Tab-separated table of C-alpha atoms and ligand atoms in Angstrom:
chain	number	residue	atom	x	y	z
A	1	MET	CA	-194.963	-82.265	6.132
A	2	TYR	CA	-196.689	-84.627	3.733
A	3	LYS	CA	-196.425	-88.352	4.333
A	4	ASN	CA	-197.809	-89.469	0.992
A	5	PHE	CA	-199.578	-88.345	-2.163
A	6	ALA	CA	-202.985	-88.627	-0.504
A	7	GLU	CA	-201.931	-85.908	1.962
A	8	VAL	CA	-200.608	-83.746	-0.870
A	9	LYS	CA	-203.892	-84.138	-2.721
A	10	SER	CA	-205.960	-83.196	0.275
A	11	ALA	CA	-203.798	-80.077	0.718
A	12	LEU	CA	-204.459	-79.233	-2.932
A	13	ALA	CA	-208.169	-79.793	-2.422
A	14	SER	CA	-208.166	-77.396	0.508
A	15	GLY	CA	-206.635	-74.620	-1.579
A	16	ARG	CA	-202.863	-74.996	-1.352
A	17	ARG	CA	-201.091	-74.689	-4.645
A	18	VAL	CA	-198.305	-76.868	-6.006
A	19	VAL	CA	-195.911	-73.936	-5.573
A	20	ASP	CA	-196.778	-73.856	-1.846
A	21	ILE	CA	-196.358	-77.582	-1.474
A	22	LEU	CA	-192.998	-77.394	-3.197
A	23	GLU	CA	-191.879	-74.639	-0.802
A	24	ASP	CA	-192.942	-76.807	2.144
A	25	TYR	CA	-190.732	-79.587	0.842
A	26	LEU	CA	-187.827	-77.222	0.125
A	27	LYS	CA	-187.970	-75.949	3.706
A	28	ARG	CA	-188.016	-79.454	5.042
A	29	ILE	CA	-184.983	-80.400	2.939
A	30	GLU	CA	-183.155	-77.401	4.367
A	31	SER	CA	-184.024	-78.469	7.912
A	32	LYS	CA	-182.705	-82.000	7.282
A	33	LYS	CA	-179.499	-81.051	5.523
A	34	GLN	CA	-177.371	-83.127	7.862
A	35	LEU	CA	-178.805	-86.297	6.293
A	36	ASN	CA	-176.864	-85.506	3.093
A	37	ALA	CA	-179.650	-87.161	1.088
A	38	PHE	CA	-179.713	-84.563	-1.698
A	39	LEU	CA	-176.625	-83.895	-3.783
A	40	GLU	CA	-178.452	-81.040	-5.461
A	41	VAL	CA	-181.844	-79.432	-5.078
A	42	PHE	CA	-183.287	-78.275	-8.397
A	43	SER	CA	-185.059	-75.297	-6.774
A	44	GLU	CA	-185.209	-73.154	-9.872
A	45	SER	CA	-186.523	-75.671	-12.388
A	46	ALA	CA	-188.852	-77.180	-9.768
A	47	ARG	CA	-190.374	-73.781	-8.964
A	48	GLN	CA	-190.892	-73.097	-12.649
A	49	ARG	CA	-192.489	-76.487	-13.145
A	50	ALA	CA	-194.714	-76.116	-10.069
A	51	LYS	CA	-196.116	-72.876	-11.513
A	52	GLU	CA	-196.885	-74.598	-14.799
A	53	VAL	CA	-198.636	-77.441	-12.983
A	54	ASP	CA	-200.726	-74.955	-10.985
A	55	ALA	CA	-201.814	-73.384	-14.271
A	56	LYS	CA	-202.784	-76.794	-15.604
A	57	ILE	CA	-204.763	-77.567	-12.442
A	58	ALA	CA	-206.567	-74.234	-12.849
A	59	ASP	CA	-207.630	-75.019	-16.399
A	60	GLY	CA	-208.441	-78.658	-15.683
A	61	THR	CA	-205.707	-80.241	-17.790
A	62	ALA	CA	-203.380	-81.511	-15.037
A	63	GLY	CA	-202.015	-85.045	-15.119
A	64	ARG	CA	-202.335	-87.823	-12.560
A	65	LEU	CA	-199.261	-86.800	-10.590
A	66	ALA	CA	-200.016	-83.089	-10.218
A	67	GLY	CA	-198.647	-82.086	-6.812
A	68	MET	CA	-196.351	-85.068	-6.425
A	69	ILE	CA	-192.801	-83.991	-5.577
A	70	ILE	CA	-190.210	-86.523	-6.711
A	71	GLY	CA	-186.499	-86.930	-5.976
A	72	ILE	CA	-184.315	-88.953	-8.312
A	73	LYS	CA	-181.290	-91.118	-7.642
A	74	ASP	CA	-178.168	-89.530	-9.022
A	75	ASN	CA	-177.866	-92.114	-11.790
A	76	ILE	CA	-181.053	-91.167	-13.643
A	77	CYS	CA	-180.715	-88.619	-16.425
A	78	TYR	CA	-182.785	-85.427	-16.430
A	79	LYS	CA	-182.046	-83.169	-19.355
A	80	ASN	CA	-180.058	-80.010	-18.569
A	81	HIS	CA	-179.510	-81.155	-14.981
A	82	LYS	CA	-176.345	-82.598	-13.511
A	83	VAL	CA	-175.973	-86.328	-12.954
A	84	SER	CA	-172.855	-87.878	-11.436
A	85	ALA	CA	-173.644	-91.422	-10.210
A	86	SER	CA	-172.077	-90.049	-6.996
A	87	SER	CA	-168.703	-90.333	-8.693
A	88	LYS	CA	-165.925	-87.835	-9.084
A	89	ILE	CA	-165.456	-89.110	-12.617
A	90	LEU	CA	-168.817	-87.623	-13.631
A	91	GLU	CA	-168.726	-84.537	-11.441
A	92	ASN	CA	-170.391	-81.593	-13.210
A	93	PHE	CA	-171.593	-83.737	-16.108
A	94	GLU	CA	-174.959	-82.575	-17.426
A	95	SER	CA	-177.590	-84.911	-18.851
A	96	LEU	CA	-178.241	-84.519	-22.557
A	97	TYR	CA	-181.622	-86.210	-22.404
A	98	THR	CA	-184.231	-87.382	-19.902
A	99	ALA	CA	-184.692	-91.019	-18.887
A	100	THR	CA	-187.904	-92.469	-20.310
A	101	ALA	CA	-189.183	-93.539	-16.879
A	102	LEU	CA	-188.664	-90.037	-15.548
A	103	GLN	CA	-190.195	-88.399	-18.623
A	104	ARG	CA	-193.376	-90.396	-18.083
A	105	LEU	CA	-193.680	-89.027	-14.551
A	106	ILE	CA	-193.042	-85.479	-15.753
A	107	ASP	CA	-195.665	-85.959	-18.460
A	108	GLU	CA	-198.144	-86.714	-15.658
A	109	ASP	CA	-197.089	-83.427	-13.983
A	110	ALA	CA	-194.800	-84.614	-11.210
A	111	VAL	CA	-192.294	-81.968	-10.089
A	112	ILE	CA	-188.662	-83.129	-9.855
A	113	ILE	CA	-187.090	-81.604	-6.776
A	114	GLY	CA	-183.494	-82.803	-6.935
A	115	ARG	CA	-180.961	-85.569	-7.240
A	116	LEU	CA	-180.236	-87.975	-4.452
A	117	ASN	CA	-176.996	-89.338	-3.091
A	118	CYS	CA	-176.112	-92.997	-3.673
A	119	ASP	CA	-173.177	-95.366	-3.672
A	120	GLU	CA	-170.795	-94.613	-6.518
A	121	PHE	CA	-172.215	-96.157	-9.704
A	122	ALA	CA	-174.810	-97.900	-7.500
A	123	MET	CA	-172.195	-100.226	-6.047
A	124	GLY	CA	-172.710	-100.703	-2.335
A	125	SER	CA	-175.116	-101.567	0.444
A	126	SER	CA	-174.645	-98.684	2.862
A	127	ASN	CA	-174.199	-95.463	0.864
A	128	GLU	CA	-170.676	-95.240	2.263
A	129	ASN	CA	-169.190	-95.491	-1.244
A	130	SER	CA	-170.413	-92.104	-2.475
A	131	ALA	CA	-167.724	-89.645	-3.544
A	132	PHE	CA	-169.873	-86.953	-1.930
A	133	GLY	CA	-170.185	-88.266	1.617
A	134	ASN	CA	-172.380	-90.818	3.280
A	135	VAL	CA	-176.101	-90.467	3.962
A	136	LEU	CA	-177.534	-90.688	7.487
A	137	ASN	CA	-180.487	-92.894	8.320
A	138	PRO	CA	-183.289	-90.540	9.463
A	139	LEU	CA	-184.469	-93.119	12.012
A	140	ASN	CA	-181.079	-93.225	13.711
A	141	GLU	CA	-178.445	-90.895	12.397
A	142	ASP	CA	-175.583	-93.093	13.602
A	143	CYS	CA	-176.755	-95.773	11.206
A	144	VAL	CA	-176.513	-96.180	7.447
A	145	PRO	CA	-179.684	-95.883	5.328
A	146	GLY	CA	-178.692	-98.909	3.230
A	147	GLY	CA	-177.562	-98.745	-0.355
A	148	SER	CA	-177.008	-98.138	-3.012
A	149	SER	CA	-180.134	-95.930	-3.253
A	150	GLY	CA	-179.537	-94.629	0.281
A	151	GLY	CA	-180.360	-90.990	-0.464
A	152	SER	CA	-183.661	-91.983	-2.086
A	153	ALA	CA	-184.677	-94.110	0.894
A	154	ALA	CA	-183.638	-91.471	3.447
A	155	ALA	CA	-185.434	-88.704	1.534
A	156	VAL	CA	-188.717	-90.607	1.462
A	157	ALA	CA	-188.415	-91.741	5.087
A	158	ALA	CA	-187.740	-88.144	6.189
A	159	ASN	CA	-190.557	-86.785	3.972
A	160	LEU	CA	-188.209	-84.680	1.856
A	161	CYS	CA	-190.120	-85.732	-1.274
A	162	THR	CA	-193.344	-87.661	-1.838
A	163	VAL	CA	-191.724	-90.412	-3.875
A	164	ALA	CA	-188.135	-91.124	-4.904
A	165	LEU	CA	-186.711	-93.086	-7.776
A	166	GLY	CA	-183.937	-95.572	-7.252
A	167	SER	CA	-182.314	-98.343	-9.207
A	168	ASP	CA	-181.979	-101.957	-8.144
A	169	THR	CA	-179.303	-104.262	-9.514
A	170	GLY	CA	-178.994	-106.562	-6.509
A	171	GLY	CA	-181.222	-105.043	-3.861
A	172	SER	CA	-180.435	-101.345	-3.980
A	173	ILE	CA	-184.075	-100.389	-3.593
A	174	ARG	CA	-185.378	-103.155	-1.340
A	175	GLN	CA	-182.560	-103.200	1.234
A	176	PRO	CA	-182.575	-99.418	1.865
A	177	ALA	CA	-186.383	-99.565	1.957
A	178	SER	CA	-186.048	-102.191	4.664
A	179	PHE	CA	-183.508	-100.065	6.592
A	180	THR	CA	-185.697	-96.948	6.517
A	181	GLY	CA	-189.229	-98.328	6.880
A	182	THR	CA	-190.269	-97.323	3.365
A	183	TYR	CA	-191.792	-99.287	0.489
A	184	GLY	CA	-189.546	-100.205	-2.399
A	185	ILE	CA	-190.056	-102.208	-5.551
A	186	LYS	CA	-187.806	-103.750	-8.134
A	187	PRO	CA	-190.090	-104.425	-11.075
A	188	THR	CA	-189.686	-107.341	-13.491
A	189	TYR	CA	-186.600	-106.969	-15.664
A	190	GLY	CA	-187.849	-105.179	-18.775
A	191	ARG	CA	-190.958	-103.720	-17.145
A	192	ILE	CA	-189.487	-100.219	-16.996
A	193	SER	CA	-187.208	-98.751	-19.637
A	194	ARG	CA	-183.571	-98.372	-18.640
A	195	TYR	CA	-183.011	-95.622	-21.189
A	196	GLY	CA	-181.351	-92.779	-19.312
A	197	LEU	CA	-180.265	-94.910	-16.352
A	198	ILE	CA	-176.476	-94.911	-15.975
A	199	ALA	CA	-175.636	-98.580	-16.440
A	200	TYR	CA	-174.025	-100.701	-13.765
A	201	ALA	CA	-174.921	-104.260	-14.845
A	202	SER	CA	-177.323	-103.993	-17.747
A	203	SER	CA	-178.907	-107.444	-17.504
A	204	PHE	CA	-179.770	-106.803	-13.836
A	205	ASP	CA	-180.560	-103.084	-13.557
A	206	GLN	CA	-184.112	-101.847	-13.086
A	207	ILE	CA	-185.479	-98.466	-12.082
A	208	GLY	CA	-188.017	-98.575	-9.268
A	209	ALA	CA	-189.839	-96.419	-6.739
A	210	PHE	CA	-189.645	-95.678	-3.019
A	211	ALA	CA	-192.731	-94.372	-1.240
A	212	ASN	CA	-194.363	-94.202	2.162
A	213	ASP	CA	-197.333	-96.289	1.136
A	214	LEU	CA	-198.302	-99.058	-1.210
A	215	GLU	CA	-200.665	-96.913	-3.283
A	216	ASP	CA	-197.981	-94.406	-4.245
A	217	THR	CA	-195.512	-97.196	-5.014
A	218	ALA	CA	-198.071	-98.822	-7.312
A	219	LEU	CA	-199.148	-95.604	-9.036
A	220	VAL	CA	-195.639	-94.486	-9.900
A	221	THR	CA	-194.648	-97.980	-11.050
A	222	GLU	CA	-197.679	-98.144	-13.335
A	223	ILE	CA	-196.871	-94.796	-14.923
A	224	MET	CA	-193.213	-95.651	-15.509
A	225	ALA	CA	-193.919	-99.144	-16.877
A	226	GLY	CA	-194.239	-100.090	-20.520
A	227	ALA	CA	-192.422	-100.549	-23.784
A	228	ASP	CA	-189.898	-97.998	-24.976
A	229	GLU	CA	-188.286	-97.995	-28.383
A	230	MET	CA	-185.115	-96.579	-26.817
A	231	ASP	CA	-184.581	-99.738	-24.733
A	232	SER	CA	-184.730	-102.981	-26.678
A	233	THR	CA	-184.921	-104.983	-23.436
A	234	SER	CA	-188.125	-103.231	-22.391
A	235	SER	CA	-191.160	-105.473	-22.660
A	236	ARG	CA	-194.299	-105.020	-24.734
A	237	GLU	CA	-196.306	-106.868	-22.096
A	238	GLU	CA	-199.446	-104.856	-21.396
A	239	VAL	CA	-199.508	-102.526	-18.378
A	240	THR	CA	-202.760	-102.695	-16.420
A	241	ASP	CA	-204.149	-100.629	-13.581
A	242	TYR	CA	-201.801	-101.357	-10.660
A	243	THR	CA	-204.027	-99.907	-7.913
A	244	PRO	CA	-203.749	-102.416	-5.054
A	245	VAL	CA	-206.948	-104.307	-4.300
A	246	LEU	CA	-207.322	-106.927	-1.577
A	247	PRO	CA	-207.200	-110.326	-3.276
A	248	ALA	CA	-210.226	-112.567	-2.922
A	249	GLY	CA	-209.701	-116.093	-1.681
A	250	LYS	CA	-206.770	-117.811	-0.104
A	251	LEU	CA	-203.198	-117.447	-1.270
A	252	LYS	CA	-200.502	-119.964	-2.026
A	253	ILE	CA	-197.242	-118.788	-0.566
A	254	ALA	CA	-193.800	-120.392	-0.670
A	255	TYR	CA	-190.817	-119.679	1.493
A	256	ILE	CA	-187.306	-120.971	1.132
A	257	LYS	CA	-186.176	-123.056	4.060
A	258	GLU	CA	-182.486	-122.222	3.600
A	259	CYS	CA	-183.237	-118.507	3.915
A	260	LEU	CA	-183.794	-118.922	7.619
A	261	GLU	CA	-180.746	-121.097	8.182
A	262	ILE	CA	-178.198	-118.389	7.530
A	263	GLY	CA	-177.106	-115.623	9.905
A	264	VAL	CA	-180.398	-113.748	10.022
A	265	ASN	CA	-181.169	-111.410	12.939
A	266	ALA	CA	-183.061	-113.428	15.580
A	267	HIS	CA	-185.894	-110.871	15.878
A	268	ILE	CA	-186.373	-110.685	12.132
A	269	LYS	CA	-186.546	-114.473	11.991
A	270	GLU	CA	-189.012	-114.631	14.855
A	271	ALA	CA	-191.261	-111.976	13.302
A	272	PHE	CA	-191.098	-113.801	9.979
A	273	LEU	CA	-192.054	-117.170	11.475
A	274	LYS	CA	-194.888	-115.544	13.384
A	275	LEU	CA	-196.193	-114.074	10.149
A	276	ILE	CA	-196.077	-117.508	8.500
A	277	GLU	CA	-198.081	-118.986	11.382
A	278	GLU	CA	-200.694	-116.238	11.194
A	279	LEU	CA	-201.091	-116.656	7.456
A	280	LYS	CA	-201.549	-120.394	7.889
A	281	ALA	CA	-204.025	-119.894	10.711
A	282	ASP	CA	-206.138	-117.808	8.333
A	283	GLY	CA	-206.238	-120.625	5.803
A	284	HIS	CA	-203.545	-119.482	3.393
A	285	GLU	CA	-201.420	-122.284	2.065
A	286	VAL	CA	-197.837	-121.627	3.095
A	287	THR	CA	-195.277	-124.136	1.882
A	288	GLU	CA	-191.694	-124.529	2.905
A	289	VAL	CA	-189.511	-125.351	-0.075
A	290	SER	CA	-185.931	-126.429	-0.150
A	291	PHE	CA	-183.832	-124.385	-2.523
A	292	PRO	CA	-180.207	-125.381	-2.161
A	293	TYR	CA	-178.832	-122.527	-4.279
A	294	LEU	CA	-178.607	-119.794	-1.721
A	295	ASP	CA	-174.851	-120.169	-1.239
A	296	TYR	CA	-174.280	-119.600	-4.941
A	297	MET	CA	-176.335	-116.477	-5.356
A	298	VAL	CA	-174.008	-113.805	-4.014
A	299	PRO	CA	-170.906	-115.265	-5.756
A	300	MET	CA	-172.856	-115.609	-9.015
A	301	TYR	CA	-174.096	-112.059	-8.693
A	302	TYR	CA	-170.584	-110.706	-8.165
A	303	VAL	CA	-169.111	-112.627	-11.105
A	304	LEU	CA	-171.798	-111.486	-13.527
A	305	THR	CA	-172.345	-107.910	-12.381
A	306	THR	CA	-168.642	-107.090	-12.178
A	307	ALA	CA	-168.182	-108.502	-15.682
A	308	GLU	CA	-170.937	-106.248	-16.993
A	309	ALA	CA	-169.685	-103.291	-14.972
A	310	SER	CA	-166.142	-103.610	-16.297
A	311	SER	CA	-167.560	-103.293	-19.790
A	312	ASN	CA	-170.109	-100.556	-19.013
A	313	LEU	CA	-167.642	-98.395	-17.134
A	314	SER	CA	-164.963	-98.531	-19.814
A	315	ARG	CA	-166.572	-95.471	-21.402
A	316	PHE	CA	-165.391	-93.243	-18.546
A	317	ASP	CA	-161.972	-92.617	-19.972
A	318	GLY	CA	-161.306	-88.950	-19.315
A	319	VAL	CA	-162.101	-88.147	-22.948
A	320	HIS	CA	-165.804	-88.624	-23.520
A	321	TYR	CA	-167.243	-87.592	-20.164
A	322	GLY	CA	-166.659	-85.718	-16.968
A	323	TYR	CA	-163.390	-85.772	-15.100
A	324	ARG	CA	-160.043	-85.520	-16.887
A	325	SER	CA	-156.833	-85.682	-14.915
A	326	PRO	CA	-154.975	-82.377	-15.029
A	327	ASN	CA	-151.765	-84.311	-14.315
A	328	ALA	CA	-151.706	-86.409	-17.487
A	329	GLN	CA	-149.808	-86.101	-20.728
A	330	GLY	CA	-150.714	-88.063	-23.836
A	331	THR	CA	-153.613	-90.438	-24.482
A	332	GLU	CA	-152.482	-93.457	-22.504
A	333	GLU	CA	-151.681	-91.434	-19.414
A	334	THR	CA	-154.962	-89.495	-19.704
A	335	TYR	CA	-156.907	-92.749	-19.577
A	336	LYS	CA	-154.883	-94.158	-16.723
A	337	LYS	CA	-154.753	-91.105	-14.507
A	338	SER	CA	-158.341	-89.996	-15.145
A	339	ARG	CA	-159.629	-93.432	-14.198
A	340	SER	CA	-157.269	-93.844	-11.247
A	341	GLU	CA	-158.141	-90.447	-9.831
A	342	GLY	CA	-161.800	-90.419	-10.864
A	343	PHE	CA	-163.070	-93.775	-9.553
A	344	GLY	CA	-163.381	-94.737	-5.888
A	345	ALA	CA	-161.956	-97.909	-4.318
A	346	GLU	CA	-165.068	-100.112	-4.570
A	347	VAL	CA	-165.667	-99.257	-8.224
A	348	LYS	CA	-162.025	-100.048	-9.030
A	349	ARG	CA	-162.275	-103.344	-7.166
A	350	ARG	CA	-165.284	-104.315	-9.264
A	351	ILE	CA	-163.803	-103.223	-12.574
A	352	MET	CA	-160.737	-105.324	-11.831
A	353	THR	CA	-162.784	-108.330	-10.702
A	354	GLY	CA	-164.928	-108.054	-13.819
A	355	THR	CA	-161.920	-107.776	-16.090
A	356	PHE	CA	-160.463	-110.834	-14.413
A	357	VAL	CA	-163.551	-113.048	-14.778
A	358	LEU	CA	-163.815	-112.071	-18.439
A	359	SER	CA	-160.147	-112.638	-19.195
A	360	HIS	CA	-158.989	-115.334	-21.543
A	361	GLY	CA	-158.353	-118.495	-19.560
A	362	TYR	CA	-160.770	-117.624	-16.756
A	363	TYR	CA	-163.833	-116.788	-18.843
A	364	ASP	CA	-165.150	-120.360	-18.904
A	365	ALA	CA	-164.340	-121.030	-15.280
A	366	TYR	CA	-166.192	-117.973	-14.007
A	367	TYR	CA	-168.328	-116.029	-16.443
A	368	SER	CA	-169.717	-118.901	-18.567
A	369	LYS	CA	-170.314	-121.033	-15.531
A	370	ALA	CA	-172.150	-118.282	-13.681
A	371	GLN	CA	-174.332	-117.702	-16.771
A	372	LYS	CA	-175.292	-121.376	-16.797
A	373	VAL	CA	-176.075	-121.404	-13.103
A	374	ARG	CA	-178.136	-118.246	-13.618
A	375	ARG	CA	-180.296	-120.170	-16.078
A	376	VAL	CA	-180.742	-123.079	-13.665
A	377	LEU	CA	-181.685	-120.632	-10.916
A	378	GLN	CA	-184.318	-119.062	-13.135
A	379	GLU	CA	-185.826	-122.445	-14.030
A	380	LYS	CA	-185.908	-123.594	-10.417
A	381	THR	CA	-187.498	-120.339	-9.322
A	382	ASN	CA	-190.156	-120.659	-11.997
A	383	GLU	CA	-190.876	-124.177	-10.744
A	384	ILE	CA	-191.604	-122.780	-7.273
A	385	LEU	CA	-193.709	-119.980	-8.723
A	386	ALA	CA	-195.718	-122.452	-10.792
A	387	GLN	CA	-197.022	-123.792	-7.475
A	388	ALA	CA	-197.237	-120.543	-5.526
A	389	ASP	CA	-198.485	-116.983	-5.971
A	390	PHE	CA	-195.268	-115.568	-4.568
A	391	ILE	CA	-192.151	-116.357	-2.563
A	392	ILE	CA	-191.848	-114.651	0.783
A	393	SER	CA	-188.693	-113.872	2.762
A	394	PRO	CA	-187.214	-111.135	4.885
A	395	ALA	CA	-185.871	-108.333	2.668
A	396	SER	CA	-182.559	-108.154	4.491
A	397	PRO	CA	-180.950	-110.350	7.162
A	398	ASN	CA	-180.310	-107.323	9.381
A	399	VAL	CA	-181.596	-103.951	10.440
A	400	ALA	CA	-179.568	-100.842	9.598
A	401	PHE	CA	-176.045	-101.081	10.972
A	402	LYS	CA	-173.777	-98.363	12.314
A	403	ARG	CA	-171.684	-96.322	9.949
A	404	GLY	CA	-168.262	-97.928	9.559
A	405	ALA	CA	-169.423	-101.187	11.146
A	406	ILE	CA	-168.775	-103.313	8.041
A	407	SER	CA	-165.424	-102.829	6.389
A	408	GLU	CA	-164.914	-106.266	4.857
A	409	PRO	CA	-166.201	-106.301	1.237
A	410	ILE	CA	-167.432	-109.907	1.463
A	411	GLU	CA	-169.374	-109.213	4.638
A	412	MET	CA	-170.950	-106.215	2.921
A	413	TYR	CA	-171.797	-108.305	-0.163
A	414	LEU	CA	-173.618	-110.838	2.014
A	415	GLN	CA	-176.094	-108.146	3.025
A	416	ASP	CA	-177.715	-108.797	-0.350
A	417	ILE	CA	-178.362	-112.476	0.240
A	418	TYR	CA	-182.168	-112.219	-0.064
A	419	THR	CA	-182.382	-109.562	-2.716
A	420	VAL	CA	-179.964	-110.658	-5.472
A	421	HIS	CA	-182.209	-113.636	-6.281
A	422	ALA	CA	-184.823	-111.499	-8.056
A	423	ASN	CA	-182.176	-109.676	-10.108
A	424	LEU	CA	-180.472	-112.905	-11.130
A	425	THR	CA	-183.788	-114.309	-12.366
A	426	GLY	CA	-185.539	-111.078	-13.401
A	427	HIS	CA	-188.638	-111.587	-11.241
A	428	PRO	CA	-190.382	-108.602	-9.622
A	429	ALA	CA	-189.915	-108.152	-5.871
A	430	ILE	CA	-191.196	-105.664	-3.332
A	431	ALA	CA	-190.140	-104.763	0.213
A	432	ILE	CA	-192.955	-103.807	2.541
A	433	PRO	CA	-192.217	-102.487	6.023
A	434	HIS	CA	-192.952	-104.622	9.032
A	435	GLY	CA	-194.792	-102.641	11.660
A	436	GLN	CA	-192.452	-103.867	14.387
A	437	LYS	CA	-189.080	-102.285	15.085
A	438	ILE	CA	-185.886	-103.593	16.617
A	439	ASP	CA	-184.328	-100.949	18.875
A	440	GLY	CA	-186.217	-98.335	16.907
A	441	LEU	CA	-185.026	-99.663	13.558
A	442	PRO	CA	-187.400	-101.013	10.932
A	443	PHE	CA	-187.186	-104.113	8.756
A	444	ALA	CA	-189.200	-105.458	5.842
A	445	VAL	CA	-190.802	-108.471	4.289
A	446	GLN	CA	-190.013	-109.245	0.656
A	447	LEU	CA	-192.506	-110.693	-1.810
A	448	MET	CA	-191.159	-112.028	-5.080
A	449	GLY	CA	-193.747	-112.607	-7.791
A	450	LYS	CA	-194.167	-114.005	-11.277
A	451	PHE	CA	-192.866	-112.282	-14.373
A	452	PHE	CA	-194.822	-109.094	-15.169
A	453	LYS	CA	-197.349	-109.758	-12.400
A	454	GLU	CA	-196.705	-106.453	-10.656
A	455	LYS	CA	-200.426	-105.888	-10.250
A	456	GLU	CA	-200.827	-109.148	-8.331
A	457	LEU	CA	-197.759	-108.343	-6.256
A	458	PHE	CA	-199.351	-105.070	-5.135
A	459	ASP	CA	-202.596	-106.883	-4.319
A	460	TYR	CA	-200.798	-109.523	-2.243
A	461	SER	CA	-198.846	-106.776	-0.505
A	462	LYS	CA	-202.098	-105.130	0.478
A	463	LEU	CA	-203.152	-108.342	2.147
A	464	LEU	CA	-199.790	-108.782	3.835
A	465	GLU	CA	-200.006	-105.264	5.267
A	466	LYS	CA	-202.971	-106.433	7.343
A	467	TYR	CA	-200.727	-108.908	9.120
A	468	ILE	CA	-197.656	-106.829	9.732
A	469	GLN	CA	-198.800	-103.267	10.256
B	501	LIG	N1	-175.459	-103.937	-2.856
B	501	LIG	C1	-175.404	-104.489	-4.170
B	501	LIG	C2	-174.113	-104.144	-4.844
B	501	LIG	O1	-173.299	-103.506	-4.230
B	501	LIG	C3	-176.588	-104.049	-4.967
B	501	LIG	C4	-176.378	-102.787	-5.670
B	501	LIG	C5	-177.557	-102.374	-6.502
B	501	LIG	O2	-178.614	-102.990	-6.478
B	501	LIG	N2	-177.324	-101.367	-7.306
B	501	LIG	O3	-173.881	-104.507	-5.959
């Protein structure tokens, strides 16, 4: 069992080959099948790839990720491999090309071991919306692993792969990271190409990494980052060396007062306030700011993301891709039945909500208004970040909950209260595990940084680790 890339590298240094390391991981996946983290293990292509990487190591031409075994969320395209977004509507669909972010990891000789379960089309906070069954939290199998990248988080927490890729539209990397005691980052919007990521809400979506330590999170983020001509929203901002280094000097940290006034778990709140006190005691400047927009964030997020989703998901019509109803006759009925039978309940709810907020007569009241508030939110956040290095908060108001415990959609949506902020504004944010546990369940601290300052965010995280681990 390898906890991180450092352990893989030391195994390589002591004579194990990538093919051996891959077999170790494959065995471990087999022994943890009940978690339902993997929808498919790419044993054949991974074994082939591992052999090639061993040959490159032997002749000294291997890339920076030689020996790293990566799992990918089932909404990231990998040529000639299936991808379904955990939806029946895409069952058995095969990718025609590889996502740019993934290609960059393969180019550095990572081996891709399989695709990981998630909420259907990345919509959910508990992985209970997958068409292929829920995922168990490896730390307590009665609990959910979080969502929507629940399989990715569970796989990393259970050491079924060294690193996993996820996507984060409203917290789908950071909340499951928090629930499983792993690291998870949502980079700045535009930092990593979205080419080859199945779209949920295109102005929010970002690919990001899960890992068991900060170094691996930083390394993989650095390799995936950078401009891509296939994604016009990807940024040309330079990518530097992201290796975390302890920052010199004292930090300026802001936290939002209102964040602690909502229904946050009492232990999480206590641990958070203790952290603030310790940071202050060490001479860091920690400022409480009032930010009276918290109540608007989740509603704003659900107006805008459902609008984008209703448009993005219109392509799944039973004609172009995947599932086609065998019970339909004629074009109209093919569309209707394929979509009715192919999509799950939550996805349908969002498509309908999105269609509603975009409809004539309601567009101005909902969609336009939410866009305007989004702009205000971004400006106000930048004002805080002009005075502070980063904004700190818990990553999630709760620890992992029991399967089936939350059935009300609104209650589920409120799980994202701390995470949607960074997607609404585009800022980068990272979840780093708190060393403490509540009844054996982990939780995390979230750091939200300035645009494209991922490097600084990793450095600050390194400092924060000293306080909480
Ligand atoms: N839980 C949120 C949602 O259901 C976030 C999802 C995500 O980030 N993909 O929309």
